[in-house]
CSV table of C-alpha atoms in Angstrom, one decimal:
chain,number,residue,atom,x,y,z
A,1472,MET,CA,143.8,51.9,180.4
A,1473,LYS,CA,146.9,54.2,180.4
A,1474,TYR,CA,148.3,52.2,177.5
A,1475,LEU,CA,145.1,52.4,175.5
A,1476,ASN,CA,144.9,56.2,176.1
A,1477,LEU,CA,141.1,56.3,176.3
A,1478,PRO,CA,139.2,59.6,176.4
A,1479,GLN,CA,137.8,61.0,179.7
A,1480,ASN,CA,134.4,61.5,178.2
A,1481,ARG,CA,133.6,58.4,176.3
A,1482,LYS,CA,130.0,59.1,175.2
A,1483,PRO,CA,130.8,60.6,171.8
A,1484,LEU,CA,133.2,57.7,171.1
A,1485,VAL,CA,130.6,55.1,172.1
A,1486,TRP,CA,127.9,56.7,170.0
A,1487,ALA,CA,130.3,56.9,167.0
A,1488,CYS,CA,131.1,53.2,167.5
A,1489,VAL,CA,127.4,52.3,167.6
A,1490,MET,CA,126.7,54.3,164.4
A,1491,LEU,CA,129.7,52.8,162.6
A,1492,PHE,CA,128.7,49.3,163.7
A,1493,PHE,CA,125.1,49.6,162.4
A,1494,LEU,CA,126.2,51.3,159.2
A,1495,PHE,CA,128.5,48.4,158.2
A,1496,PHE,CA,126.0,45.8,159.5
A,1497,THR,CA,123.4,47.3,157.2
A,1498,LEU,CA,125.7,47.6,154.2
A,1499,SER,CA,127.1,44.1,154.7
A,1500,PHE,CA,123.5,42.7,154.9
A,1501,LEU,CA,122.5,44.5,151.6
A,1502,THR,CA,125.5,43.1,149.7
A,1503,PRO,CA,124.4,39.8,148.2
A,1504,MET,CA,126.4,36.6,147.6
A,1505,LEU,CA,128.8,37.1,144.7
A,1506,ALA,CA,131.3,35.1,142.7
A,1507,ASP,CA,133.6,33.3,145.1
A,1508,ASP,CA,130.9,33.1,147.8
A,1509,TYR,CA,129.2,30.4,145.7
A,1510,SER,CA,132.5,28.5,145.2
A,1511,TYR,CA,133.4,28.6,148.9
A,1512,SER,CA,130.1,27.2,149.8
A,1513,PHE,CA,131.5,23.9,148.6
A,1514,SER,CA,134.5,21.8,149.6
A,1515,TYR,CA,137.6,21.9,147.4
A,1516,ALA,CA,138.2,18.3,148.4
A,1517,ASP,CA,135.2,16.6,147.0
A,1518,ARG,CA,132.7,19.4,145.8
A,1519,SER,CA,130.3,18.5,148.6
A,1520,ARG,CA,128.4,21.3,150.4
A,1521,ILE,CA,130.3,22.6,153.5
A,1522,ASN,CA,128.3,21.7,156.6
A,1523,SER,CA,130.8,21.3,159.4
A,1524,ILE,CA,134.3,22.3,160.7
A,1525,SER,CA,135.6,18.9,159.5
A,1526,ASP,CA,134.4,19.7,156.0
A,1527,ILE,CA,136.2,23.1,156.2
A,1528,ILE,CA,139.5,21.4,157.3
A,1529,SER,CA,139.5,18.9,154.5
A,1530,SER,CA,138.6,21.6,152.0
A,1531,LEU,CA,141.4,23.8,153.1
A,1532,ALA,CA,143.9,21.0,152.8
A,1533,ALA,CA,143.0,20.6,149.1
A,1534,HIS,CA,142.7,24.4,148.7
A,1535,ARG,CA,146.3,24.8,149.9
A,1536,VAL,CA,147.5,22.5,147.2
A,1537,ASP,CA,145.3,23.7,144.3
A,1538,MET,CA,144.3,27.4,144.9
A,1539,ASN,CA,146.4,29.4,147.4
A,1540,GLY,CA,147.8,29.2,150.9
A,1541,ARG,CA,145.5,31.7,152.6
A,1542,MET,CA,144.2,29.3,155.2
A,1543,ALA,CA,142.8,31.8,157.7
A,1544,ALA,CA,140.9,33.9,155.2
A,1545,HIS,CA,139.2,31.0,153.5
A,1546,PHE,CA,138.5,29.3,156.9
A,1547,PHE,CA,136.4,32.4,157.7
A,1548,ALA,CA,134.8,32.4,154.3
A,1549,HIS,CA,133.8,28.7,154.6
A,1550,LEU,CA,132.6,29.2,158.2
A,1551,PHE,CA,130.4,32.2,157.5
A,1552,LEU,CA,128.9,30.7,154.3
A,1553,MET,CA,127.5,27.8,156.2
A,1554,GLN,CA,125.9,30.2,158.7
A,1555,PRO,CA,122.9,32.6,158.4
A,1556,LYS,CA,124.0,35.9,156.7
A,1557,ILE,CA,123.4,37.8,159.9
A,1558,VAL,CA,126.4,36.0,161.6
A,1559,PHE,CA,128.8,37.4,159.0
A,1560,CYS,CA,127.2,40.9,159.2
A,1561,LEU,CA,127.7,41.0,162.9
A,1562,ALA,CA,131.3,39.7,162.8
A,1563,ASN,CA,132.3,41.9,159.8
A,1564,SER,CA,130.9,45.0,161.6
A,1565,LEU,CA,133.0,44.3,164.6
A,1566,ILE,CA,136.1,43.8,162.5
A,1567,VAL,CA,135.6,47.2,160.8
A,1568,LEU,CA,134.9,48.8,164.1
A,1569,GLY,CA,138.1,47.2,165.4
A,1570,ILE,CA,140.1,48.7,162.6
A,1571,PHE,CA,138.9,52.3,163.3
A,1572,TYR,CA,139.3,51.8,167.0
A,1573,LEU,CA,143.0,50.8,166.6
A,1574,ILE,CA,143.5,53.8,164.4
A,1575,TYR,CA,142.0,56.0,167.1
A,1576,LEU,CA,144.3,54.5,169.7
A,1577,THR,CA,147.3,55.2,167.5
A,1578,LEU,CA,146.6,59.0,167.3
A,1579,PRO,CA,148.8,61.2,169.4
A,1580,GLY,CA,147.5,64.0,171.7
A,1581,THR,CA,145.2,64.2,174.6
A,1582,ASP,CA,142.5,66.5,173.2
A,1583,ASP,CA,139.5,64.2,172.8
A,1584,ARG,CA,137.6,66.7,170.6
A,1585,GLN,CA,140.6,67.0,168.3
A,1586,LYS,CA,141.0,63.2,168.0
A,1587,PHE,CA,137.3,62.8,167.3
A,1588,ILE,CA,137.4,65.3,164.4
A,1589,VAL,CA,140.5,63.6,163.0
A,1590,MET,CA,138.7,60.2,163.2
A,1591,LEU,CA,135.8,61.7,161.2
A,1592,MET,CA,138.4,62.7,158.6
A,1593,VAL,CA,139.8,59.2,158.7
A,1594,PHE,CA,136.4,57.7,158.0
A,1595,PHE,CA,135.7,60.2,155.2
A,1596,LEU,CA,139.1,59.4,153.5
A,1597,VAL,CA,138.6,55.7,153.8
A,1598,TRP,CA,135.2,56.0,152.2
A,1599,LEU,CA,136.5,58.3,149.4
A,1600,TYR,CA,139.8,56.6,148.5
A,1601,THR,CA,139.5,52.9,149.2
A,1602,PRO,CA,139.6,51.2,145.8
A,1603,VAL,CA,136.6,48.8,145.2
A,1604,PHE,CA,135.3,49.6,148.7
A,1605,GLY,CA,132.4,47.2,148.5
A,1606,GLN,CA,134.6,44.2,147.5
A,1607,VAL,CA,137.0,44.6,150.5
A,1608,PHE,CA,134.6,45.8,153.2
A,1609,LEU,CA,131.1,44.4,152.4
A,1610,TRP,CA,131.4,41.3,150.1
A,1611,LEU,CA,131.8,38.2,152.3
A,1612,ASP,CA,134.7,36.5,150.6
A,1613,GLY,CA,136.4,39.8,149.8
A,1614,ALA,CA,136.1,41.1,153.4
A,1615,CYS,CA,137.5,37.9,154.8
A,1616,ASN,CA,140.5,38.2,152.5
A,1617,TYR,CA,141.2,41.9,152.7
A,1618,ALA,CA,139.5,43.9,155.5
A,1619,TRP,CA,140.0,41.1,158.0
A,1620,ALA,CA,143.6,40.8,156.8
A,1621,PHE,CA,144.2,44.5,157.5
A,1622,PHE,CA,142.6,44.2,161.0
A,1623,PHE,CA,144.9,41.4,162.1
A,1624,ILE,CA,147.9,42.9,160.4
A,1625,TYR,CA,147.4,46.4,162.0
A,1626,ALA,CA,146.7,44.7,165.3
A,1627,PHE,CA,150.1,43.2,165.0
A,1628,ILE,CA,151.8,46.5,163.9
A,1629,PHE,CA,150.0,48.4,166.7
A,1630,PRO,CA,152.5,47.8,169.6
A,1631,TYR,CA,155.5,48.4,167.3
A,1632,CYS,CA,154.1,51.7,166.3
A,1633,ARG,CA,153.2,52.8,169.8
A,1634,ALA,CA,156.5,51.6,171.2
A,1635,TYR,CA,158.2,53.9,168.8
A,1636,LEU,CA,155.8,56.8,168.9
A,1637,PHE,CA,155.0,57.0,172.6
A,1638,LYS,CA,157.7,54.7,174.2
A,1639,CYS,CA,154.9,52.4,175.4
A,1640,SER,CA,155.6,49.0,176.8
A,1641,ALA,CA,156.0,46.3,174.1
A,1642,SER,CA,154.0,43.8,176.0
A,1643,PRO,CA,151.4,45.5,178.3
A,1644,PHE,CA,149.1,42.6,178.8
A,1645,GLY,CA,151.1,40.1,180.8
A,1646,LYS,CA,152.1,36.5,180.1
A,1647,LEU,CA,148.7,35.5,178.7
A,1648,GLY,CA,148.6,38.6,176.5
A,1649,LYS,CA,152.0,37.7,175.2
A,1650,PHE,CA,150.8,34.2,174.3
A,1651,PHE,CA,147.8,35.5,172.4
A,1652,PHE,CA,149.9,38.1,170.6
A,1653,LEU,CA,152.2,35.5,169.4
A,1654,LEU,CA,149.2,33.6,168.0
A,1655,LEU,CA,148.1,36.8,166.4
A,1656,ALA,CA,151.6,37.3,164.9
A,1657,PHE,CA,151.5,33.9,163.2
A,1658,LEU,CA,148.0,34.5,162.0
A,1659,ALA,CA,148.8,37.9,160.6
A,1660,GLY,CA,152.0,36.7,159.0
A,1661,SER,CA,150.2,33.8,157.2
A,1662,TYR,CA,147.1,35.8,156.2
A,1663,SER,CA,148.0,37.5,152.9
A,1664,GLU,CA,150.9,37.3,150.4
A,1665,GLY,CA,151.2,41.0,149.8
A,1666,ALA,CA,149.7,42.7,152.9
A,1667,SER,CA,151.6,40.4,155.3
A,1668,PHE,CA,154.9,41.1,153.5
A,1669,GLY,CA,154.3,44.8,153.9
A,1670,MET,CA,153.5,44.1,157.6
A,1671,LEU,CA,156.9,42.3,158.1
A,1672,PHE,CA,158.7,45.2,156.4
A,1673,ILE,CA,156.9,47.8,158.7
A,1674,ALA,CA,157.6,45.9,161.9
A,1675,PHE,CA,161.3,45.4,160.9
A,1676,CYS,CA,161.6,49.2,160.2
A,1677,PHE,CA,160.1,50.0,163.6
A,1678,LEU,CA,162.6,47.7,165.3
A,1679,LEU,CA,165.5,49.4,163.5
A,1680,CYS,CA,164.2,52.8,164.7
A,1681,LEU,CA,163.8,51.5,168.2
A,1682,TRP,CA,167.4,50.2,168.2
A,1683,HIS,CA,168.7,53.4,166.7
A,1684,ARG,CA,167.0,55.6,169.3
A,1685,ASP,CA,167.2,53.4,172.4
A,1686,ARG,CA,170.3,51.3,171.6
A,1687,LYS,CA,168.4,48.2,172.6
A,1688,LEU,CA,165.6,46.0,171.1
A,1689,PRO,CA,162.4,44.9,172.8
A,1690,ARG,CA,163.0,41.1,173.0
A,1691,PHE,CA,159.3,40.3,172.9
A,1692,LEU,CA,158.7,42.4,169.7
A,1693,VAL,CA,161.7,40.6,168.1
A,1694,LEU,CA,160.2,37.3,169.0
A,1695,ALA,CA,156.8,38.3,167.7
A,1696,LEU,CA,158.4,39.4,164.3
A,1697,ILE,CA,160.1,36.0,164.0
A,1698,THR,CA,156.8,34.3,164.7
A,1699,ALA,CA,155.1,36.4,162.1
A,1700,ALA,CA,157.9,35.5,159.6
A,1701,LEU,CA,157.3,31.8,160.3
A,1702,GLY,CA,153.6,32.4,159.5
A,1703,TYR,CA,154.6,34.1,156.3
A,1704,LEU,CA,156.9,31.1,155.5
A,1705,TYR,CA,153.9,28.8,156.0
A,1706,LEU,CA,151.8,30.8,153.6
A,1707,MET,CA,154.4,31.0,150.9
A,1708,THR,CA,155.4,27.4,151.0
A,1709,ALA,CA,151.9,26.3,150.0
A,1710,PRO,CA,152.3,24.3,146.7
A,1711,SER,CA,149.6,26.4,145.0
A,1712,GLU,CA,151.6,29.6,145.6
A,1713,TRP,CA,154.2,28.6,143.1
A,1714,SER,CA,152.1,26.7,140.6
A,1715,GLY,CA,150.3,29.0,138.2
A,1716,ARG,CA,150.1,32.1,140.4
A,1717,THR,CA,153.3,33.7,139.2
A,1718,GLY,CA,154.0,35.0,135.7
A,1719,SER,CA,157.2,34.7,133.8
A,1720,PHE,CA,160.3,36.4,135.1
A,1721,SER,CA,161.1,38.2,131.9
A,1722,ILE,CA,161.9,41.9,131.9
A,1723,GLU,CA,159.0,42.6,129.7
A,1724,THR,CA,156.5,40.9,132.0
A,1725,ILE,CA,157.9,42.6,135.1
A,1726,ALA,CA,157.9,46.0,133.4
A,1727,LYS,CA,154.2,45.6,132.5
A,1728,ASN,CA,153.3,44.5,136.1
A,1729,ILE,CA,155.2,47.5,137.5
A,1730,LYS,CA,153.3,49.8,135.2
A,1731,ARG,CA,150.0,48.3,136.5
A,1732,MET,CA,151.2,48.7,140.1
A,1733,ILE,CA,151.9,52.4,139.6
A,1734,SER,CA,148.9,53.2,137.4
A,1735,ALA,CA,146.3,51.6,139.7
A,1736,PRO,CA,147.1,53.7,142.8
A,1737,GLN,CA,147.4,56.8,140.6
A,1738,GLU,CA,144.0,56.1,139.2
A,1739,THR,CA,142.2,55.3,142.5
A,1740,MET,CA,143.8,57.4,145.2
A,1741,MET,CA,145.9,60.2,143.7
A,1742,PRO,CA,144.3,62.9,146.0
A,1743,LEU,CA,145.4,60.8,149.0
A,1744,PHE,CA,149.0,60.8,147.8
A,1745,SER,CA,148.9,64.5,147.3
A,1746,LEU,CA,147.5,65.1,150.8
A,1747,TYR,CA,150.2,62.8,152.2
A,1748,ALA,CA,152.9,64.8,150.4
A,1749,VAL,CA,151.6,68.2,151.6
A,1750,LEU,CA,151.3,67.0,155.2
A,1751,LEU,CA,154.7,65.5,155.2
A,1752,ALA,CA,156.2,68.7,153.8
A,1753,ALA,CA,154.4,70.7,156.5
A,1754,CYS,CA,155.7,68.5,159.3
A,1755,VAL,CA,159.2,68.8,158.0
A,1756,CYS,CA,159.0,72.6,157.5
A,1757,PHE,CA,157.5,73.2,160.9
A,1758,LYS,CA,160.0,70.8,162.5
A,1759,ARG,CA,157.5,68.6,164.1
A,1760,ARG,CA,158.3,65.5,166.2
A,1761,ARG,CA,160.8,63.2,164.4
A,1762,GLU,CA,158.9,60.0,165.5
A,1763,ILE,CA,155.7,61.2,163.7
A,1764,ILE,CA,157.6,62.0,160.5
A,1765,VAL,CA,159.6,58.7,160.5
A,1766,THR,CA,156.4,56.7,161.3
A,1767,SER,CA,154.6,58.3,158.4
A,1768,VAL,CA,157.5,57.4,156.1
A,1769,ILE,CA,157.6,53.9,157.3
A,1770,LEU,CA,153.9,53.4,156.7
A,1771,PHE,CA,154.2,55.0,153.3
A,1772,LEU,CA,157.0,52.6,152.3
A,1773,GLY,CA,155.1,49.7,153.9
A,1774,ALA,CA,152.2,50.6,151.7
A,1775,TRP,CA,154.3,50.1,148.6
A,1776,ALA,CA,155.9,47.0,150.0
A,1777,SER,CA,152.4,45.4,150.3
A,1778,ILE,CA,152.1,45.3,146.5
A,1779,VAL,CA,155.7,44.8,145.5
A,1780,LEU,CA,155.2,41.0,145.0
A,1781,PHE,CA,152.7,41.7,142.3
A,1782,ALA,CA,155.6,42.6,140.0
A,1783,VAL,CA,155.9,38.8,139.3
A,1784,ALA,CA,152.2,37.9,139.7
A,1785,ILE,CA,149.9,36.9,136.8
A,1786,TYR,CA,147.2,39.4,137.9
A,1787,PHE,CA,146.8,42.5,140.1
A,1788,PRO,CA,143.3,42.9,141.6
A,1789,TRP,CA,142.5,46.4,142.9
A,1790,ARG,CA,141.4,44.7,146.2
A,1791,SER,CA,145.1,44.4,147.0
A,1792,LEU,CA,145.3,48.1,147.3
A,1793,LEU,CA,143.3,48.2,150.6
A,1794,MET,CA,146.4,48.1,152.8
A,1795,MET,CA,148.0,50.9,150.8
A,1796,SER,CA,145.0,53.2,151.1
A,1797,MET,CA,144.6,52.4,154.8
A,1798,LEU,CA,148.3,53.1,155.6
A,1799,LEU,CA,148.2,56.3,153.7
A,1800,VAL,CA,145.1,57.5,155.6
A,1801,ILE,CA,146.7,56.5,159.0
A,1802,SER,CA,149.9,58.4,158.0
A,1803,CYS,CA,147.8,61.5,157.1
A,1804,ALA,CA,145.9,61.3,160.4
A,1805,LEU,CA,149.1,61.1,162.4
A,1806,MET,CA,150.5,64.2,160.7
A,1807,VAL,CA,147.3,66.1,161.0
A,1808,SER,CA,147.2,65.4,164.7
A,1809,GLU,CA,150.8,66.5,165.0
A,1810,LEU,CA,150.3,69.7,163.1
A,1811,CYS,CA,147.4,70.6,165.4
A,1812,GLU,CA,150.1,70.8,168.1
A,1813,ALA,CA,151.9,73.4,166.0
A,1814,GLY,CA,149.0,75.8,166.0
A,1815,PHE,CA,146.9,74.4,163.2
A,1816,ARG,CA,144.1,73.2,165.5
A,1817,PRO,CA,141.7,76.1,164.6
A,1818,TYR,CA,141.8,74.9,160.9
A,1819,LEU,CA,140.9,71.3,161.8
A,1820,PRO,CA,137.1,71.7,161.6
A,1821,MET,CA,137.4,73.5,158.2
A,1822,ALA,CA,139.6,70.6,156.9
A,1823,ALA,CA,137.0,68.1,158.2
A,1824,ALA,CA,134.2,70.1,156.6
A,1825,LEU,CA,136.0,70.0,153.2
A,1826,ALA,CA,136.5,66.2,153.4
A,1827,GLY,CA,132.9,65.9,154.6
A,1828,SER,CA,131.6,67.8,151.6
A,1829,LEU,CA,133.4,65.4,149.3
A,1830,PHE,CA,132.2,62.5,151.3
A,1831,ILE,CA,128.5,63.2,151.5
A,1832,PHE,CA,128.0,63.0,147.7
A,1833,GLN,CA,129.9,59.8,147.4
A,1834,PHE,CA,128.1,58.4,150.4
A,1835,ALA,CA,124.7,59.1,148.9
A,1836,LEU,CA,125.7,57.6,145.5
A,1837,GLY,CA,127.2,54.6,147.3
A,1838,LEU,CA,124.1,53.9,149.4
A,1839,GLY,CA,121.9,54.2,146.3
A,1840,ASP,CA,124.1,51.8,144.3
A,1841,ILE,CA,124.2,49.2,147.1
A,1842,ALA,CA,120.4,49.4,147.5
A,1843,ASN,CA,120.0,49.1,143.7
A,1844,VAL,CA,122.1,45.9,143.5
A,1845,TYR,CA,120.3,44.5,146.5
A,1846,SER,CA,117.0,45.0,144.6
A,1847,GLN,CA,118.5,43.2,141.6
A,1848,TYR,CA,119.5,40.4,144.0
A,1849,ILE,CA,115.9,40.1,145.3
A,1850,GLN,CA,114.6,39.9,141.7
A,1851,ARG,CA,117.2,37.3,140.8
A,1852,GLU,CA,116.3,35.2,143.9
A,1853,ALA,CA,112.6,35.4,142.9
A,1854,ALA,CA,113.3,34.3,139.4
A,1855,ILE,CA,115.4,31.3,140.6
A,1856,GLU,CA,112.7,30.3,143.1
A,1857,THR,CA,110.0,30.4,140.4
A,1858,ALA,CA,112.1,28.3,138.1
A,1859,ILE,CA,112.7,25.7,140.7
A,1860,GLU,CA,109.0,25.6,141.6
A,1861,ASN,CA,108.2,25.0,138.0
A,1862,GLY,CA,110.7,22.2,137.7
A,1863,GLU,CA,113.0,24.1,135.3
A,1864,MET,CA,116.6,22.9,135.2
A,1865,GLN,CA,117.9,25.8,133.1
A,1866,ILE,CA,117.5,29.5,133.9
A,1867,TRP,CA,118.5,32.8,132.3
A,1868,LEU,CA,119.4,35.6,134.7
A,1869,GLN,CA,120.4,39.2,134.3
A,1870,PRO,CA,123.9,40.0,135.4
A,1871,TYR,CA,124.2,42.6,138.3
A,1872,VAL,CA,124.7,46.1,137.2
A,1873,ALA,CA,126.7,48.2,139.7
A,1874,ASP,CA,127.8,51.8,139.0
A,1875,THR,CA,130.1,52.6,141.9
A,1876,LYS,CA,132.9,51.0,143.8
A,1877,TYR,CA,130.7,50.8,146.9
A,1878,SER,CA,128.8,47.8,145.6
A,1879,GLY,CA,130.5,44.5,146.0
A,1880,ALA,CA,129.4,43.6,142.5
A,1881,TYR,CA,131.4,46.5,140.9
A,1882,LEU,CA,134.0,45.1,138.5
A,1883,LEU,CA,133.5,41.6,139.9
A,1884,ALA,CA,132.9,38.5,137.9
A,1885,ASP,CA,129.2,37.7,137.9
A,1886,ILE,CA,127.5,35.3,135.4
A,1887,TYR,CA,128.2,34.8,131.8
A,1888,GLU,CA,126.3,33.6,128.7
A,1889,ASP,CA,128.2,30.3,128.7
A,1890,CYS,CA,126.8,28.1,131.4
A,1891,TRP,CA,130.1,26.3,131.8
A,1892,SER,CA,132.0,29.5,132.7
A,1893,TRP,CA,132.9,30.3,136.3
A,1894,PRO,CA,131.0,31.2,138.5
A,1895,ASN,CA,127.9,30.0,136.6
A,1896,TYR,CA,128.4,26.4,137.4
A,1897,ASP,CA,128.9,27.1,141.1
A,1898,LEU,CA,125.8,29.2,141.2
A,1899,ALA,CA,123.9,26.4,139.5
A,1900,ASP,CA,125.2,23.8,142.0
A,1901,TYR,CA,124.3,26.1,144.9
A,1902,TYR,CA,120.7,26.3,143.9
A,1903,GLY,CA,120.5,22.7,142.7
A,1904,ILE,CA,119.7,23.3,139.1
A,1905,ASN,CA,121.6,22.1,136.0
A,1906,GLU,CA,122.5,25.2,134.0
A,1907,VAL,CA,122.6,29.0,134.6
A,1908,TYR,CA,123.0,31.4,131.7
A,1909,ALA,CA,123.3,35.2,131.6
A,1910,LEU,CA,120.8,36.9,129.4
A,1911,PRO,CA,122.5,38.4,126.3
A,1912,SER,CA,123.7,41.9,126.9
A,1913,GLU,CA,121.6,43.3,124.1
A,1914,VAL,CA,118.5,42.0,125.9
A,1915,TRP,CA,118.9,43.3,129.4
A,1916,GLN,CA,120.7,46.5,128.4
A,1917,HIS,CA,117.6,47.5,126.4
A,1918,GLY,CA,115.2,46.3,129.0
A,1919,GLU,CA,113.6,43.8,126.6
C-alpha cells in the first residue's frame, strides 16, 4: 500500500474510476466493427472463421509470416472478435482505467485533492490531444494494438520511473511478483514495433540515471530490461517485419518520412508541445526537483523514440502517435504537480477550468459523432439483414461518414465501390454474401 501511495479518502477516486469505466464501456459499445475487425474474424491460415483458441494459434503462425509480428495484439483481436461485443467493452474499459490509474500512482505529492485535479487535467488533455482518439481507444482492433500496447508498456516503465522519482523498491511484490513482471516485460517488449522501442529507450535511460545517482543498478530492473529486449527481438525477427513493411533506404525516402514524422505531431498536438515547453521552463527557472525535470525529459525523448523507426517504414499511421501524446501528457502532469509544491497550487483549479472549457466542447462533438456513426451502423445492419432475407447476394451500402477523431471510423478505410477491394471482400465473407459495394459518392452525398 505504501508503494502504491493510495489516498486516505478513496471515495472520490472510486467514483471517478466508476464514471471513467462506464464512459469507455459506452463509447466502446457504440463503436461498430470496422475494417480490420472483419479481417481478424477469419484465420490467416485458411480463411476459416475463428471459433477457438487453436484457430487463433494457427492463424497467428501464418500472420507472423505474412502480415506482422504483433502476436499479442492480434491474439486479443482474434479472441474478442469471437466473443459477444460486451466482453471486449468490459475488458477495454478496464485497460483504459488501468492506464489512468497507473498515471495517478506516478504523480508526486501527498495532497489527494491536488492529485485529483491534476488527473482531471490529464483526462482533458488525453481527450483533446490524442490523434485519432476513436481508433486507438474505442475501435476493437485499434485498441488491442495501441491502447492495450500503452497499458502494458507503461506498466513495465512504472517501476523504473518510481525507482528514480521516489527511490521505491524495484521489486515490491515478492518472488511471484517478479515472475509475473518478467512475463509482462517480454509481452511489452514484443507488443509494438515503435512503442516497444520507445519503452526500451526509456527504461535504459532510467537505469543510467539510477546508476549515476546511486552508483549501483537494481539487478532485477536490469534483468527485466533484458527480458523486454528479448521480447522485442522476437517481434522484429518475424519474417513479415522485413518483407514489404519497410521502404527503400534512399536519402529521399527517409527525408520524406522524417517530414511526415514531424508534421503529424505538429498538426495533431502542437498545444501539448507548447504546454510541455512552458512547464519545463518553469521547473528549471524555479529550480524544482532534478528527478522531475530529468523524468520529463526522458519521457519526451522516449515519445520521439516511439516513432523513430517510421523513418524507414512504408507508411505512418496517426495511430502510432498515441504513445507520444500519452507520454507528453504524463510529463506535463508530473511538472504541474511539482510546480504546485513551489507555490502554484492556488492556480491549479484555474488551469483545470481552462482545460475543462476546451474539453467540454470537444466532448460534446465527439459524443455526437460517435452516436451518429452508430446510427449509420444500425441502418447498415438493417440493410444487410433485409438483403439476406430476400436472398440477395450483392448489396450496395453507404460508407460511414465520421466528422471527428472521436469516431473509430474517422480516416479509416471503410468500403469502396470496387467489391474486390479490401475490406469489402472480408465484410462480404463475414455476412455470408457474395459481393459488397459502396454506393457511388455522388449518390449518398446528395442523399439520393
